[in-house]
Each structure stands twice: as structure tokens, then as C-alpha cells.
Amino acid sequence: MGDFGILIIGVVDTFFAFFVVAPMMLQAASLFGVQKQFAKAMVQEGVVTQEAVDRIHPKKQIAGVVISLLLLAVLAYTCTKSEPWGYICGGVGLVAGMLKYRALVQYNSETVKRFKNTYKDEMDVKKFNKFVETHF
């Protein structure tokens, strides 16, 4: 492969790591951390039942982690094909993406606090529980 081909693969790796892999990995981390806290807060406030959370939550976690790992494997494979610059391009894109998109995880953490302080008195808990139990 010529120098131009390696350059193209490096650029693609950088964009793929920045726009796809980093956000997906942070989303998977968010599923394990932030959304578990949010679900716990909703159960404590009586908005949903623990059974509804247990029925829905694990499927989302497993899917998010599997997709993130597959995307990371694709990135690693393409980086090895264009070594040594592939590792640098993919690594720089991944780190930059993590730094940029980490604000999403922090924003999701604030959602738990906002829910506890704002919506707990405004929701019709019985109506919401009935909706969750019939649709999920």
C-alpha cells in the first residue's frame, strides 16, 4: 500500500474513532453508571417498579457494550493494517473524542439530580406505572 493509501486510512481511522467509537464507548459507560442511578432514583420516588427496571435495563446494557466492543475491534483492526501511523491516528481520534463527548456523561449525571428535584412532585405515578407495565 502506498503512502497515500496509508494517509487515507489514517484519516478515516481518526474520524471513525472521534465520531463513532468514542461516543459509543461513553454511551456504554453511561448505561452502567448514570442510567442505573437514574433507574434507582425513579424506583425510590415510586415512578416505576423495580420489576420494570429489571426487565428493561439489562438488554440495553448488553447491546450497548457489544456494539461498543465491536466498533473498538474494527478500529484496532484498521489501525494495525496501517501501522505505525494507524495507531497514532486512531489513538488521537479516540482520545480527542473521549475528551469532547465526556460532557454527555456529565450531563446525564445532572439529569438524575434534576429529576429528583423537579419532577418528583409533578408526575402521576400510578398512571406512569400502568403505562410501563402494559408496554414493557
PDB file of C-alpha atoms in Angstrom, residues 1-126:
ATOM      1  CA  MET A   1       0.000   0.000   0.000  1.00  0.00           C
ATOM      2  CA  GLY A   2       1.377   3.372  -0.929  1.00  0.00           C
ATOM      3  CA  ASP A   3       1.879   6.387   1.286  1.00  0.00           C
ATOM      4  CA  PHE A   4      -1.322   7.986   0.005  1.00  0.00           C
ATOM      5  CA  GLY A   5      -3.361   4.884   0.881  1.00  0.00           C
ATOM      6  CA  ILE A   6      -1.935   4.822   4.400  1.00  0.00           C
ATOM      7  CA  LEU A   7      -2.725   8.514   4.773  1.00  0.00           C
ATOM      8  CA  ILE A   8      -6.355   7.929   3.726  1.00  0.00           C
ATOM      9  CA  ILE A   9      -6.730   5.015   6.151  1.00  0.00           C
ATOM     10  CA  GLY A  10      -5.222   7.128   8.940  1.00  0.00           C
ATOM     11  CA  VAL A  11      -7.662   9.967   8.282  1.00  0.00           C
ATOM     12  CA  VAL A  12     -10.606   7.560   8.190  1.00  0.00           C
ATOM     13  CA  ASP A  13      -9.414   5.935  11.433  1.00  0.00           C
ATOM     14  CA  THR A  14      -9.189   9.323  13.113  1.00  0.00           C
ATOM     15  CA  PHE A  15     -12.708  10.354  12.095  1.00  0.00           C
ATOM     16  CA  PHE A  16     -14.128   6.913  12.898  1.00  0.00           C
ATOM     17  CA  ALA A  17     -12.550   6.975  16.365  1.00  0.00           C
ATOM     18  CA  PHE A  18     -13.683  10.538  17.056  1.00  0.00           C
ATOM     19  CA  PHE A  19     -17.259  10.443  15.727  1.00  0.00           C
ATOM     20  CA  VAL A  20     -18.241   6.792  16.236  1.00  0.00           C
ATOM     21  CA  VAL A  21     -16.120   4.784  18.666  1.00  0.00           C
ATOM     22  CA  ALA A  22     -15.661   7.395  21.423  1.00  0.00           C
ATOM     23  CA  PRO A  23     -19.370   8.318  21.713  1.00  0.00           C
ATOM     24  CA  MET A  24     -20.422   4.660  21.672  1.00  0.00           C
ATOM     25  CA  MET A  25     -17.945   3.737  24.403  1.00  0.00           C
ATOM     26  CA  LEU A  26     -19.112   6.641  26.556  1.00  0.00           C
ATOM     27  CA  GLN A  27     -22.719   5.634  25.954  1.00  0.00           C
ATOM     28  CA  ALA A  28     -21.940   2.127  27.203  1.00  0.00           C
ATOM     29  CA  ALA A  29     -20.263   3.595  30.289  1.00  0.00           C
ATOM     30  CA  SER A  30     -23.297   5.790  30.793  1.00  0.00           C
ATOM     31  CA  LEU A  31     -25.568   2.756  30.673  1.00  0.00           C
ATOM     32  CA  PHE A  32     -23.659   1.131  33.505  1.00  0.00           C
ATOM     33  CA  GLY A  33     -23.300   4.198  35.663  1.00  0.00           C
ATOM     34  CA  VAL A  34     -25.665   7.055  35.066  1.00  0.00           C
ATOM     35  CA  GLN A  35     -28.723   5.195  33.875  1.00  0.00           C
ATOM     36  CA  LYS A  36     -28.503   2.761  36.780  1.00  0.00           C
ATOM     37  CA  GLN A  37     -28.527   5.741  39.143  1.00  0.00           C
ATOM     38  CA  PHE A  38     -31.447   7.244  37.262  1.00  0.00           C
ATOM     39  CA  ALA A  39     -33.410   3.992  37.414  1.00  0.00           C
ATOM     40  CA  LYS A  40     -32.665   3.704  41.131  1.00  0.00           C
ATOM     41  CA  ALA A  41     -33.912   7.259  41.694  1.00  0.00           C
ATOM     42  CA  MET A  42     -37.096   6.518  39.740  1.00  0.00           C
ATOM     43  CA  VAL A  43     -37.758   3.415  41.838  1.00  0.00           C
ATOM     44  CA  GLN A  44     -37.107   5.320  45.079  1.00  0.00           C
ATOM     45  CA  GLU A  45     -39.532   8.051  44.041  1.00  0.00           C
ATOM     46  CA  GLY A  46     -42.147   5.461  43.128  1.00  0.00           C
ATOM     47  CA  VAL A  47     -42.302   6.333  39.442  1.00  0.00           C
ATOM     48  CA  VAL A  48     -41.555   2.805  38.216  1.00  0.00           C
ATOM     49  CA  THR A  49     -41.376  -0.565  39.874  1.00  0.00           C
ATOM     50  CA  GLN A  50     -38.127  -2.461  40.357  1.00  0.00           C
ATOM     51  CA  GLU A  51     -39.529  -5.306  38.239  1.00  0.00           C
ATOM     52  CA  ALA A  52     -39.977  -2.974  35.256  1.00  0.00           C
ATOM     53  CA  VAL A  53     -36.404  -1.725  35.585  1.00  0.00           C
ATOM     54  CA  ASP A  54     -35.034  -5.274  35.880  1.00  0.00           C
ATOM     55  CA  ARG A  55     -36.969  -6.336  32.795  1.00  0.00           C
ATOM     56  CA  ILE A  56     -35.786  -3.489  30.543  1.00  0.00           C
ATOM     57  CA  HIS A  57     -32.359  -2.386  31.764  1.00  0.00           C
ATOM     58  CA  PRO A  58     -30.076  -5.449  31.189  1.00  0.00           C
ATOM     59  CA  LYS A  59     -30.982  -5.703  27.493  1.00  0.00           C
ATOM     60  CA  LYS A  60     -29.881  -2.118  26.866  1.00  0.00           C
ATOM     61  CA  GLN A  61     -26.633  -2.647  28.762  1.00  0.00           C
ATOM     62  CA  ILE A  62     -25.650  -5.785  26.893  1.00  0.00           C
ATOM     63  CA  ALA A  63     -26.446  -4.320  23.477  1.00  0.00           C
ATOM     64  CA  GLY A  64     -24.511  -1.132  24.162  1.00  0.00           C
ATOM     65  CA  VAL A  65     -21.433  -2.960  25.388  1.00  0.00           C
ATOM     66  CA  VAL A  66     -21.419  -5.443  22.492  1.00  0.00           C
ATOM     67  CA  ILE A  67     -21.751  -2.694  19.877  1.00  0.00           C
ATOM     68  CA  SER A  68     -19.020  -0.624  21.553  1.00  0.00           C
ATOM     69  CA  LEU A  69     -16.632  -3.578  21.665  1.00  0.00           C
ATOM     70  CA  LEU A  70     -17.287  -4.406  18.003  1.00  0.00           C
ATOM     71  CA  LEU A  71     -16.576  -0.822  16.957  1.00  0.00           C
ATOM     72  CA  LEU A  72     -13.398  -0.770  19.045  1.00  0.00           C
ATOM     73  CA  ALA A  73     -12.303  -4.051  17.423  1.00  0.00           C
ATOM     74  CA  VAL A  74     -12.888  -2.592  13.938  1.00  0.00           C
ATOM     75  CA  LEU A  75     -10.826   0.463  14.868  1.00  0.00           C
ATOM     76  CA  ALA A  76      -7.997  -1.700  16.232  1.00  0.00           C
ATOM     77  CA  TYR A  77      -8.019  -3.854  13.091  1.00  0.00           C
ATOM     78  CA  THR A  78      -7.813  -0.899  10.720  1.00  0.00           C
ATOM     79  CA  CYS A  79      -5.087   0.690  12.848  1.00  0.00           C
ATOM     80  CA  THR A  80      -2.954  -2.463  12.612  1.00  0.00           C
ATOM     81  CA  LYS A  81      -3.356  -2.503   8.834  1.00  0.00           C
ATOM     82  CA  SER A  82      -1.827   0.955   8.517  1.00  0.00           C
ATOM     83  CA  GLU A  83       0.836   0.744  11.214  1.00  0.00           C
ATOM     84  CA  PRO A  84       2.763   2.633  12.574  1.00  0.00           C
ATOM     85  CA  TRP A  85       0.723   5.743  11.752  1.00  0.00           C
ATOM     86  CA  GLY A  86      -2.579   3.930  12.160  1.00  0.00           C
ATOM     87  CA  TYR A  87      -2.087   3.586  15.902  1.00  0.00           C
ATOM     88  CA  ILE A  88      -1.298   7.273  16.233  1.00  0.00           C
ATOM     89  CA  CYS A  89      -4.244   8.397  14.074  1.00  0.00           C
ATOM     90  CA  GLY A  90      -6.728   6.073  15.772  1.00  0.00           C
ATOM     91  CA  GLY A  91      -5.399   6.854  19.251  1.00  0.00           C
ATOM     92  CA  VAL A  92      -5.503  10.606  18.753  1.00  0.00           C
ATOM     93  CA  GLY A  93      -9.051  10.435  17.394  1.00  0.00           C
ATOM     94  CA  LEU A  94     -10.190   8.194  20.248  1.00  0.00           C
ATOM     95  CA  VAL A  95      -8.679  10.364  22.982  1.00  0.00           C
ATOM     96  CA  ALA A  96      -9.974  13.579  21.415  1.00  0.00           C
ATOM     97  CA  GLY A  97     -13.429  12.057  21.058  1.00  0.00           C
ATOM     98  CA  MET A  98     -13.451  10.892  24.677  1.00  0.00           C
ATOM     99  CA  LEU A  99     -12.476  14.367  25.862  1.00  0.00           C
ATOM    100  CA  LYS A 100     -15.116  16.044  23.693  1.00  0.00           C
ATOM    101  CA  TYR A 101     -18.019  13.700  24.394  1.00  0.00           C
ATOM    102  CA  ARG A 102     -17.389  13.129  28.119  1.00  0.00           C
ATOM    103  CA  ALA A 103     -19.626  16.138  28.713  1.00  0.00           C
ATOM    104  CA  LEU A 104     -22.535  13.892  27.669  1.00  0.00           C
ATOM    105  CA  VAL A 105     -21.896  11.573  30.600  1.00  0.00           C
ATOM    106  CA  GLN A 106     -21.609  14.535  32.954  1.00  0.00           C
ATOM    107  CA  TYR A 107     -24.860  15.947  31.539  1.00  0.00           C
ATOM    108  CA  ASN A 108     -26.566  12.597  32.106  1.00  0.00           C
ATOM    109  CA  SER A 109     -25.387  12.641  35.731  1.00  0.00           C
ATOM    110  CA  GLU A 110     -27.040  16.013  36.199  1.00  0.00           C
ATOM    111  CA  THR A 111     -30.283  14.548  34.858  1.00  0.00           C
ATOM    112  CA  VAL A 112     -30.585  12.340  37.944  1.00  0.00           C
ATOM    113  CA  LYS A 113     -30.274  15.337  40.220  1.00  0.00           C
ATOM    114  CA  ARG A 114     -32.741  17.376  38.171  1.00  0.00           C
ATOM    115  CA  PHE A 115     -35.267  14.561  38.195  1.00  0.00           C
ATOM    116  CA  LYS A 116     -35.132  14.239  41.964  1.00  0.00           C
ATOM    117  CA  ASN A 117     -35.527  17.967  42.486  1.00  0.00           C
ATOM    118  CA  THR A 118     -38.033  18.876  39.767  1.00  0.00           C
ATOM    119  CA  TYR A 119     -40.336  16.169  38.505  1.00  0.00           C
ATOM    120  CA  LYS A 120     -40.979  14.003  41.517  1.00  0.00           C
ATOM    121  CA  ASP A 121     -43.990  16.069  42.639  1.00  0.00           C
ATOM    122  CA  GLU A 122     -45.400  16.675  39.162  1.00  0.00           C
ATOM    123  CA  MET A 123     -45.758  13.136  37.821  1.00  0.00           C
ATOM    124  CA  ASP A 124     -48.839  10.969  38.131  1.00  0.00           C
ATOM    125  CA  VAL A 125     -47.028   7.884  39.397  1.00  0.00           C
ATOM    126  CA  LYS A 126     -49.959   5.471  39.142  1.00  0.00           C
TER     127      LYS A 126
END
